[in-house]
mmCIF file with all atom_site columns, C-alpha atoms in Angstrom:
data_model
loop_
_atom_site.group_PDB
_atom_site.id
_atom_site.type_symbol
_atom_site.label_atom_id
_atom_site.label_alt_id
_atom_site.label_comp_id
_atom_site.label_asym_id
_atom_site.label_entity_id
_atom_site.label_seq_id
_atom_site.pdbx_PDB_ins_code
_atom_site.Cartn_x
_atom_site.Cartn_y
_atom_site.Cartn_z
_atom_site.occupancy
_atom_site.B_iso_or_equiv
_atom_site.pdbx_formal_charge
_atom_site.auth_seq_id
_atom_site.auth_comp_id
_atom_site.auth_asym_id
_atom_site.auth_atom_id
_atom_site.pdbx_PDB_model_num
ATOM 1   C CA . UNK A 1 1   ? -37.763 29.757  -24.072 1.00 43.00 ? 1   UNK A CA 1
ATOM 2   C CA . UNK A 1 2   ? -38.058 25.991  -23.750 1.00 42.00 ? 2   UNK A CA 1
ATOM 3   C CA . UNK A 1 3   ? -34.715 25.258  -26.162 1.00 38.00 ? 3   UNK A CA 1
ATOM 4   C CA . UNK A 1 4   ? -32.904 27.266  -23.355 1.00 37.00 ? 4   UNK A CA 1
ATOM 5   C CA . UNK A 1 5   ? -34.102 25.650  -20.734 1.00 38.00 ? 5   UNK A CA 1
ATOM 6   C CA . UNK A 1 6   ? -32.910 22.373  -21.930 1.00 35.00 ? 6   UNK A CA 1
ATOM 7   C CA . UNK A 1 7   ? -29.826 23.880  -22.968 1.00 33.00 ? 7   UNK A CA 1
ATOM 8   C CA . UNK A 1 8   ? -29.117 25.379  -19.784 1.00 34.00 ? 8   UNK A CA 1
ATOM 9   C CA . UNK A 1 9   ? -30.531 21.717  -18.235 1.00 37.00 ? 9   UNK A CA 1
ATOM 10  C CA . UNK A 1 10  ? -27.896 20.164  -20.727 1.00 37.00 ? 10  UNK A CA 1
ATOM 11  C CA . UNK A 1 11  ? -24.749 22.466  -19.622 1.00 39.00 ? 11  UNK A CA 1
ATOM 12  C CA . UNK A 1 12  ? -25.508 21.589  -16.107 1.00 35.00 ? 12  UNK A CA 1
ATOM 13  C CA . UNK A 1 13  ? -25.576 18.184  -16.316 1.00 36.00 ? 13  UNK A CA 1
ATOM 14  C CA . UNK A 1 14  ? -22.310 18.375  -18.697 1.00 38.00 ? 14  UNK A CA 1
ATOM 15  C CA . UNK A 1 15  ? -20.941 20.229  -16.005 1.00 37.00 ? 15  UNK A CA 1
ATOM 16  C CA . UNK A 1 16  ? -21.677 18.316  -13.064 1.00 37.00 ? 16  UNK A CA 1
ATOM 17  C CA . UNK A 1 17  ? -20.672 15.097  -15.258 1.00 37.00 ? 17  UNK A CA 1
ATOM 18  C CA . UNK A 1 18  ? -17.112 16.701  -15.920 1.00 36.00 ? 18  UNK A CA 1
ATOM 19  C CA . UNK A 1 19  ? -17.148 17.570  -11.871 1.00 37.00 ? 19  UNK A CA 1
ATOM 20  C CA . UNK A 1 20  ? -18.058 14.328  -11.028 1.00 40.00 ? 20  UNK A CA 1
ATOM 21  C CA . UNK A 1 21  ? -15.386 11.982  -13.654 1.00 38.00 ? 21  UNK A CA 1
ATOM 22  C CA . UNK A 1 22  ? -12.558 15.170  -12.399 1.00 37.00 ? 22  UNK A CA 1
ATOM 23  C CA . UNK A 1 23  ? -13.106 14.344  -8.741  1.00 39.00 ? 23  UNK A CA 1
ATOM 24  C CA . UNK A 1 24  ? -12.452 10.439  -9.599  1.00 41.00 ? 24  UNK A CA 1
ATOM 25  C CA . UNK A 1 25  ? -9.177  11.201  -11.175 1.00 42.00 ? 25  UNK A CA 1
ATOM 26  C CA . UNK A 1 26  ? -7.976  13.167  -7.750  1.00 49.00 ? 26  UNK A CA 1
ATOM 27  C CA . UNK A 1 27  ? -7.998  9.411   -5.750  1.00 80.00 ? 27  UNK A CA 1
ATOM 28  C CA . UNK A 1 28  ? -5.188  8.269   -7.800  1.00 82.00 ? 28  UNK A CA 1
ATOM 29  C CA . UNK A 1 29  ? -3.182  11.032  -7.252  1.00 89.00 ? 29  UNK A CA 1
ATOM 30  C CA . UNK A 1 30  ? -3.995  11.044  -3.410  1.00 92.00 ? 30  UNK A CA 1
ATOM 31  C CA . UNK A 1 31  ? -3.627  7.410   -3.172  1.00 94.00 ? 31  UNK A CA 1
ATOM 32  C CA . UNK A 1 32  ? -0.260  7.504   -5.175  1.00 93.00 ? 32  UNK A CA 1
ATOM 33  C CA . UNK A 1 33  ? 0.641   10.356  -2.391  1.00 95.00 ? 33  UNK A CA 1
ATOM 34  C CA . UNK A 1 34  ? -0.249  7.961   0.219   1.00 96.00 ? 34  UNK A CA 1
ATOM 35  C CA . UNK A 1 35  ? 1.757   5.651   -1.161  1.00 96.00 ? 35  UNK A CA 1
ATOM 36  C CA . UNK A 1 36  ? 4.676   7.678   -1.574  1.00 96.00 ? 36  UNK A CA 1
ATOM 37  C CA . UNK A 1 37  ? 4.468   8.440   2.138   1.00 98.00 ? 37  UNK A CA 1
ATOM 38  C CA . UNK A 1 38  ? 3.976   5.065   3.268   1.00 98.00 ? 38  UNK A CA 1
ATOM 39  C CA . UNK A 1 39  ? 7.436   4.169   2.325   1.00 98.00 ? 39  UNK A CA 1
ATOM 40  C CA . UNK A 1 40  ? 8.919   6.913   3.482   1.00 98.00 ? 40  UNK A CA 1
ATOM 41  C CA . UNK A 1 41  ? 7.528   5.797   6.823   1.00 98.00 ? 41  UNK A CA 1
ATOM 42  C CA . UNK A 1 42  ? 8.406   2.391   6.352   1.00 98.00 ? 42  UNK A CA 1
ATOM 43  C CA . UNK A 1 43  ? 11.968  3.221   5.638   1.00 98.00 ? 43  UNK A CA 1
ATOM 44  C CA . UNK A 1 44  ? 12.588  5.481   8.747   1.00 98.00 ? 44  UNK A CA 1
ATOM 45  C CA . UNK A 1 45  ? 11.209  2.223   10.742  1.00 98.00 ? 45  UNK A CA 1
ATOM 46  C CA . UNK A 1 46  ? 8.164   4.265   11.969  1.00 98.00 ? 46  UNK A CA 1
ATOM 47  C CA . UNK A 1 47  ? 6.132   1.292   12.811  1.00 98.00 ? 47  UNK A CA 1
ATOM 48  C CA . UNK A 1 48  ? 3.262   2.741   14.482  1.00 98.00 ? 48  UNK A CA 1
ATOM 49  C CA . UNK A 1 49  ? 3.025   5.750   12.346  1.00 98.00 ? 49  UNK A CA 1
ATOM 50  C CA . UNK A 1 50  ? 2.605   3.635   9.315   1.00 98.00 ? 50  UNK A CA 1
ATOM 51  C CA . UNK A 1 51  ? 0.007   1.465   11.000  1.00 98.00 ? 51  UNK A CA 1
ATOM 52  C CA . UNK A 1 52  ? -2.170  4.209   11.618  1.00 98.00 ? 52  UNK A CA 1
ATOM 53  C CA . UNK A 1 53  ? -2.417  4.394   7.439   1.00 98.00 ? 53  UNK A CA 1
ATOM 54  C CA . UNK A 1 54  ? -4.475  1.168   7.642   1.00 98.00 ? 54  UNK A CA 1
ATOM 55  C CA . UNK A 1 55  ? -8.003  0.830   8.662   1.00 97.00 ? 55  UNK A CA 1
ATOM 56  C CA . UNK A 1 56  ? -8.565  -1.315  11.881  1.00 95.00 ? 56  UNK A CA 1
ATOM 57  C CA . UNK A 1 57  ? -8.805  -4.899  11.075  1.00 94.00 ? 57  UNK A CA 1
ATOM 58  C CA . UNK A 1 58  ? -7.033  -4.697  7.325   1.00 97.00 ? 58  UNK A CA 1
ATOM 59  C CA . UNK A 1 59  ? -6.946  -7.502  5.504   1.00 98.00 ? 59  UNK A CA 1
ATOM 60  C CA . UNK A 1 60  ? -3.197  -9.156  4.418   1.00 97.00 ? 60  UNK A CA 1
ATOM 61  C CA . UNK A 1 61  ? -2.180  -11.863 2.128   1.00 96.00 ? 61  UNK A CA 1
ATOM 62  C CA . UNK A 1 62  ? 1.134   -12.288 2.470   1.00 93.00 ? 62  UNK A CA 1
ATOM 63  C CA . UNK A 1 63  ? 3.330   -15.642 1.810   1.00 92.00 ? 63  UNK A CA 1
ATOM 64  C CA . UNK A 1 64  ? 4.734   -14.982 5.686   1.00 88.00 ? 64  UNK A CA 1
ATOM 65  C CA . UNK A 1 65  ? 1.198   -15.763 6.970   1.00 90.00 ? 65  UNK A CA 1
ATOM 66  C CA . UNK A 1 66  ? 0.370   -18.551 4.634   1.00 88.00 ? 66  UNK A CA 1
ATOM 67  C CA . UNK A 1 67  ? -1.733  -18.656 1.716   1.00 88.00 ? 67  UNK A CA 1
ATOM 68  C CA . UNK A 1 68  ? -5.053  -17.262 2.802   1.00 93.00 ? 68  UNK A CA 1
ATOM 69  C CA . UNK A 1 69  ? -6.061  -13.430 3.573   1.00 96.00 ? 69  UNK A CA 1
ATOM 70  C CA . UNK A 1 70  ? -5.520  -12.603 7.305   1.00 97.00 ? 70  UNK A CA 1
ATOM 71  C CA . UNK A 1 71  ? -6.981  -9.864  9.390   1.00 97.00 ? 71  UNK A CA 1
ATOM 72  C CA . UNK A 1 72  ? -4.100  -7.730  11.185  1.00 96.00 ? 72  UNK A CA 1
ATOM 73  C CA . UNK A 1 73  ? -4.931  -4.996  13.967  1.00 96.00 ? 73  UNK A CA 1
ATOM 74  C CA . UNK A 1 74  ? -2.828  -1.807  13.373  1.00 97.00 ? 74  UNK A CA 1
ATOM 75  C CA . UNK A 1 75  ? -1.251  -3.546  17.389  1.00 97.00 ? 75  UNK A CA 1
ATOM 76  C CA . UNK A 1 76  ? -0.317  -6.686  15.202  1.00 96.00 ? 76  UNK A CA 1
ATOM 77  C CA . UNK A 1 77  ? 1.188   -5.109  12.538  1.00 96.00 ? 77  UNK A CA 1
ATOM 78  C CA . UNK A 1 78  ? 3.471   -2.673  14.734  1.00 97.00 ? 78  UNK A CA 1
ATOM 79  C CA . UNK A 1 79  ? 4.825   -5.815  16.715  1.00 97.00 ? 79  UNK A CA 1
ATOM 80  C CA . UNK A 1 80  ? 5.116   -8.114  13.233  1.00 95.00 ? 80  UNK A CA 1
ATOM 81  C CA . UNK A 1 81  ? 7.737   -5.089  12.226  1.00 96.00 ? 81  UNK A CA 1
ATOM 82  C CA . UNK A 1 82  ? 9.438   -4.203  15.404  1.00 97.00 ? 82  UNK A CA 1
ATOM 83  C CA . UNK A 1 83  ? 10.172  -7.921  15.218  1.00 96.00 ? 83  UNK A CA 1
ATOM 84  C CA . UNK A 1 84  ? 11.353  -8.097  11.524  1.00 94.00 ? 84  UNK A CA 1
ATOM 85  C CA . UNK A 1 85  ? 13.217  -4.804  12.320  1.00 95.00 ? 85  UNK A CA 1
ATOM 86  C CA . UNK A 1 86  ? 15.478  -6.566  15.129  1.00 95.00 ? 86  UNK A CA 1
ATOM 87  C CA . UNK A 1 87  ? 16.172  -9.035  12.838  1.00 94.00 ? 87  UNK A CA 1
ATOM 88  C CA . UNK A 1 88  ? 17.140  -7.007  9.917   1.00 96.00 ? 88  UNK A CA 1
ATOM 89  C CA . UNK A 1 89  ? 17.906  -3.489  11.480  1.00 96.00 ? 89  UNK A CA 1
ATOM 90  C CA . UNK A 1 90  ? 18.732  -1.937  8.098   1.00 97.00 ? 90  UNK A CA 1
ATOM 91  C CA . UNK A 1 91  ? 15.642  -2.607  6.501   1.00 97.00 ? 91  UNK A CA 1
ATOM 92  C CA . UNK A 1 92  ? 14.881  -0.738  3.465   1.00 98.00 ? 92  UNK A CA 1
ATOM 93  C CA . UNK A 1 93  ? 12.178  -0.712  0.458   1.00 98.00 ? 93  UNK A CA 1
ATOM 94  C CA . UNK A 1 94  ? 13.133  0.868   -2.730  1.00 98.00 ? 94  UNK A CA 1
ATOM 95  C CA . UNK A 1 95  ? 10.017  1.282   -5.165  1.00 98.00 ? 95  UNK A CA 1
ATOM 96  C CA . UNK A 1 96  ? 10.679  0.989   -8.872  1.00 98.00 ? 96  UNK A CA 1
ATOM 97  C CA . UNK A 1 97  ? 7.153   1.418   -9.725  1.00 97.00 ? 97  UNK A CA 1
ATOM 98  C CA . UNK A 1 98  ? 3.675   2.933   -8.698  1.00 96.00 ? 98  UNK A CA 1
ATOM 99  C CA . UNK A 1 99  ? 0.575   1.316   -11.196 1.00 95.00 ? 99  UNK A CA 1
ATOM 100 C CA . UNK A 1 100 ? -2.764  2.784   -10.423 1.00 94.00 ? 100 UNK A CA 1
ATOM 101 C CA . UNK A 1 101 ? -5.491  0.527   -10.575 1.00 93.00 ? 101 UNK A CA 1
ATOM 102 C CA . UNK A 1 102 ? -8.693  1.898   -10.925 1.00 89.00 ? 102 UNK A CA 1
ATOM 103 C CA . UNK A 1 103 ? -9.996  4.532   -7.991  1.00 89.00 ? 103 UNK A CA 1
ATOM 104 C CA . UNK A 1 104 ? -9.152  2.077   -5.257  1.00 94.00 ? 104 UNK A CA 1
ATOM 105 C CA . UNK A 1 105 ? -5.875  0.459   -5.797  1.00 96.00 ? 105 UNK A CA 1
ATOM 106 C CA . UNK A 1 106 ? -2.078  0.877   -6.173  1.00 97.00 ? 106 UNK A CA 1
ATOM 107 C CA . UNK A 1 107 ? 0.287   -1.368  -7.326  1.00 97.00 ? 107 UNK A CA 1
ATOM 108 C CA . UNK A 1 108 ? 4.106   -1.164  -6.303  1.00 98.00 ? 108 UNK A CA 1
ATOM 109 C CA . UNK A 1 109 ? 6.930   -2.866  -7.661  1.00 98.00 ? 109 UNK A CA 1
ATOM 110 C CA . UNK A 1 110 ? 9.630   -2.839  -4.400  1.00 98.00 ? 110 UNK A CA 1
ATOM 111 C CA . UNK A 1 111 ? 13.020  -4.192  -3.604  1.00 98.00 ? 111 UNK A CA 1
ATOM 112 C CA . UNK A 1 112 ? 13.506  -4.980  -0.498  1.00 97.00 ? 112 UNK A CA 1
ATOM 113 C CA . UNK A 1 113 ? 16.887  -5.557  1.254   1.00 97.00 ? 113 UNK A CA 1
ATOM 114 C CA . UNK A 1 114 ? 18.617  -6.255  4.562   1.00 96.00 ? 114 UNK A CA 1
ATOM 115 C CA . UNK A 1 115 ? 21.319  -7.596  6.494   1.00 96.00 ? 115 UNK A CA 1
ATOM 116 C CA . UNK A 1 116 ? 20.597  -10.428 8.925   1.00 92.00 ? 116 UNK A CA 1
ATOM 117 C CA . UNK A 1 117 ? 22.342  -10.649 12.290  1.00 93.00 ? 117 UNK A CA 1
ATOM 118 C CA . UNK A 1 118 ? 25.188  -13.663 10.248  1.00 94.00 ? 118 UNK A CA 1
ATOM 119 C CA . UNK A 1 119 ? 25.788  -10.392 8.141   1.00 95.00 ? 119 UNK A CA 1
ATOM 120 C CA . UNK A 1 120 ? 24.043  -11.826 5.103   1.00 94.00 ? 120 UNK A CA 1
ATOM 121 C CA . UNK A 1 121 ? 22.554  -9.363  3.145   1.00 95.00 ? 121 UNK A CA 1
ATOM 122 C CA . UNK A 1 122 ? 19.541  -10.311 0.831   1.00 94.00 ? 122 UNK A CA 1
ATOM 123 C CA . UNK A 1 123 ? 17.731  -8.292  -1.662  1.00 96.00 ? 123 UNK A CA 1
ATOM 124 C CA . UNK A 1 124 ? 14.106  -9.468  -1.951  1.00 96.00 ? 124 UNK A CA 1
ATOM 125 C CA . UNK A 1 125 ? 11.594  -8.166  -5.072  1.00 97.00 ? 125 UNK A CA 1
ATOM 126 C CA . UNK A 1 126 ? 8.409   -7.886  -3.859  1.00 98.00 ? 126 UNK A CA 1
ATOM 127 C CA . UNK A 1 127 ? 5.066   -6.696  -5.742  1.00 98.00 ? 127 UNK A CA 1
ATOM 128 C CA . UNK A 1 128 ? 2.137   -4.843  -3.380  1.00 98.00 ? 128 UNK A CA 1
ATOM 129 C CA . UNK A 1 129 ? -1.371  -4.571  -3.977  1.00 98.00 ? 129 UNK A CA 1
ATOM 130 C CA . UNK A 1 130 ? -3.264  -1.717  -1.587  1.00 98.00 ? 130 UNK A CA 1
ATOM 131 C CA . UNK A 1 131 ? -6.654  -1.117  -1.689  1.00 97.00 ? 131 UNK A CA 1
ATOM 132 C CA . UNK A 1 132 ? -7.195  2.748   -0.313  1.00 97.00 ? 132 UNK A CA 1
ATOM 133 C CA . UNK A 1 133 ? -10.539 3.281   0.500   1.00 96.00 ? 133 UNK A CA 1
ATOM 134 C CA . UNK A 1 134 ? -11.362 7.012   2.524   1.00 94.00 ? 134 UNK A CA 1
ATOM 135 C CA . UNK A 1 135 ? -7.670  7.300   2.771   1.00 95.00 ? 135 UNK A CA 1
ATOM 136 C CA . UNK A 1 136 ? -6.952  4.281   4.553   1.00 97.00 ? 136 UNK A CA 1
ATOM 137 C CA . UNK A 1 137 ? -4.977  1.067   3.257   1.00 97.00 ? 137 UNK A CA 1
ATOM 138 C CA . UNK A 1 138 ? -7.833  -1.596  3.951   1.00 98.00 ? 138 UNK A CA 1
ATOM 139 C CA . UNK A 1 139 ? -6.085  -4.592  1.983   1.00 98.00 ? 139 UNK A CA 1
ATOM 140 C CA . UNK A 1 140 ? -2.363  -5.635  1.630   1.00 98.00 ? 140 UNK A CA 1
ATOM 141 C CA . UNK A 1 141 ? -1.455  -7.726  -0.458  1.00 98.00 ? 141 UNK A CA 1
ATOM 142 C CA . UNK A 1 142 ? 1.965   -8.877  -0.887  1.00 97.00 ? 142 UNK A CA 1
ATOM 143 C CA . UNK A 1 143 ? 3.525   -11.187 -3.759  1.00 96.00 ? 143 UNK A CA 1
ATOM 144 C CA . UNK A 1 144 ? 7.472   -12.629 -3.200  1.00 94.00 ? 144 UNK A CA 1
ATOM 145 C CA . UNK A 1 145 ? 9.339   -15.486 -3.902  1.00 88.00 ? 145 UNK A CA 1
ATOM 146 C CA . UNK A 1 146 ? 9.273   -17.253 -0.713  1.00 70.00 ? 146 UNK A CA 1
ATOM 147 C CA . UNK A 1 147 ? 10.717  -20.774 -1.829  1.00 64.00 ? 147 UNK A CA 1
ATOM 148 C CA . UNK A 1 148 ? 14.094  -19.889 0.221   1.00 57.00 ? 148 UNK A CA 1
ATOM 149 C CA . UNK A 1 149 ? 12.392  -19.126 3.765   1.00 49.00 ? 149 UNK A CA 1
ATOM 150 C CA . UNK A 1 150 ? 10.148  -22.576 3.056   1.00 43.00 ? 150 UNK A CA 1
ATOM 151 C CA . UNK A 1 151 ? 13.150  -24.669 2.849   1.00 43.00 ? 151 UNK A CA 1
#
């Protein structure tokens, strides 16, 4: 009697161990769906839809704002790409690649590209980090080349 109670103890916990390490695996493939929708949003210029993806308060690094991590409200972020969208109105991301990082964090590899109001065109690759956290993007941050802007 006591060898199957600690075999039925065992399968439980095997059970509940397999539950647990399965449920893990489903944030990568939520965040990578989150991440697949993002740019979809970003590349119909939905601003304030895609804002509402971030937690209040997000953190950014990006080489726009400098070289530290900067808190954005979802207000600041809507007017940083209404702004960037008048200046480029084509504005468009094209991902090449989605890396999940652990339970927490995607990694994209993006082109981005425009035309500027001269009609210059540019095509900018850009590499994202997001940190998901209860569904919502709580850190950005954003790796480019920004040696042409600086000059």
């Amino acid at each position: 009697m006591r060898a199957i109670k600690i075999l039925v103890s065992a399968s439980l916990l095997c059970s509940m161990s397999i539950s647990c390490n399965s449920s893990g695996n489903d944030n990568p493939t939520a965040n990578k769906k989150l991440i697949e929708n993002y740019f979809e949003l970003f590349n119909k210029h939905q601003w304030k839809a895609l804002s509402e993806m971030y937690t209040e308060n997000a953190e950014f690094k990006d080489p726009s704002f400098g070289n530290g991590i900067v808190k954005q409200s979802k207000a600041d972020f809507v007017k940083k790409y209404t702004e960037l969208n008048q200046i480029f109105p084509d504005l468009k991301d094209k991902v090449l690649h989605v890396y999940p990082s652990g339970d927490k964090n995607m990694i994209v590899e993006f082109v981005s590209t425009g035309t500027a109001p001269d009609q210059s065109k540019f095509e900018l690759p850009i590499s994202t980090i997001f940190t998901i956290e209860n569904g919502k993007i709580t850190k950005d941050f954003t790796y480019y080349d920004n040696f042409e802007a600086a000059k």
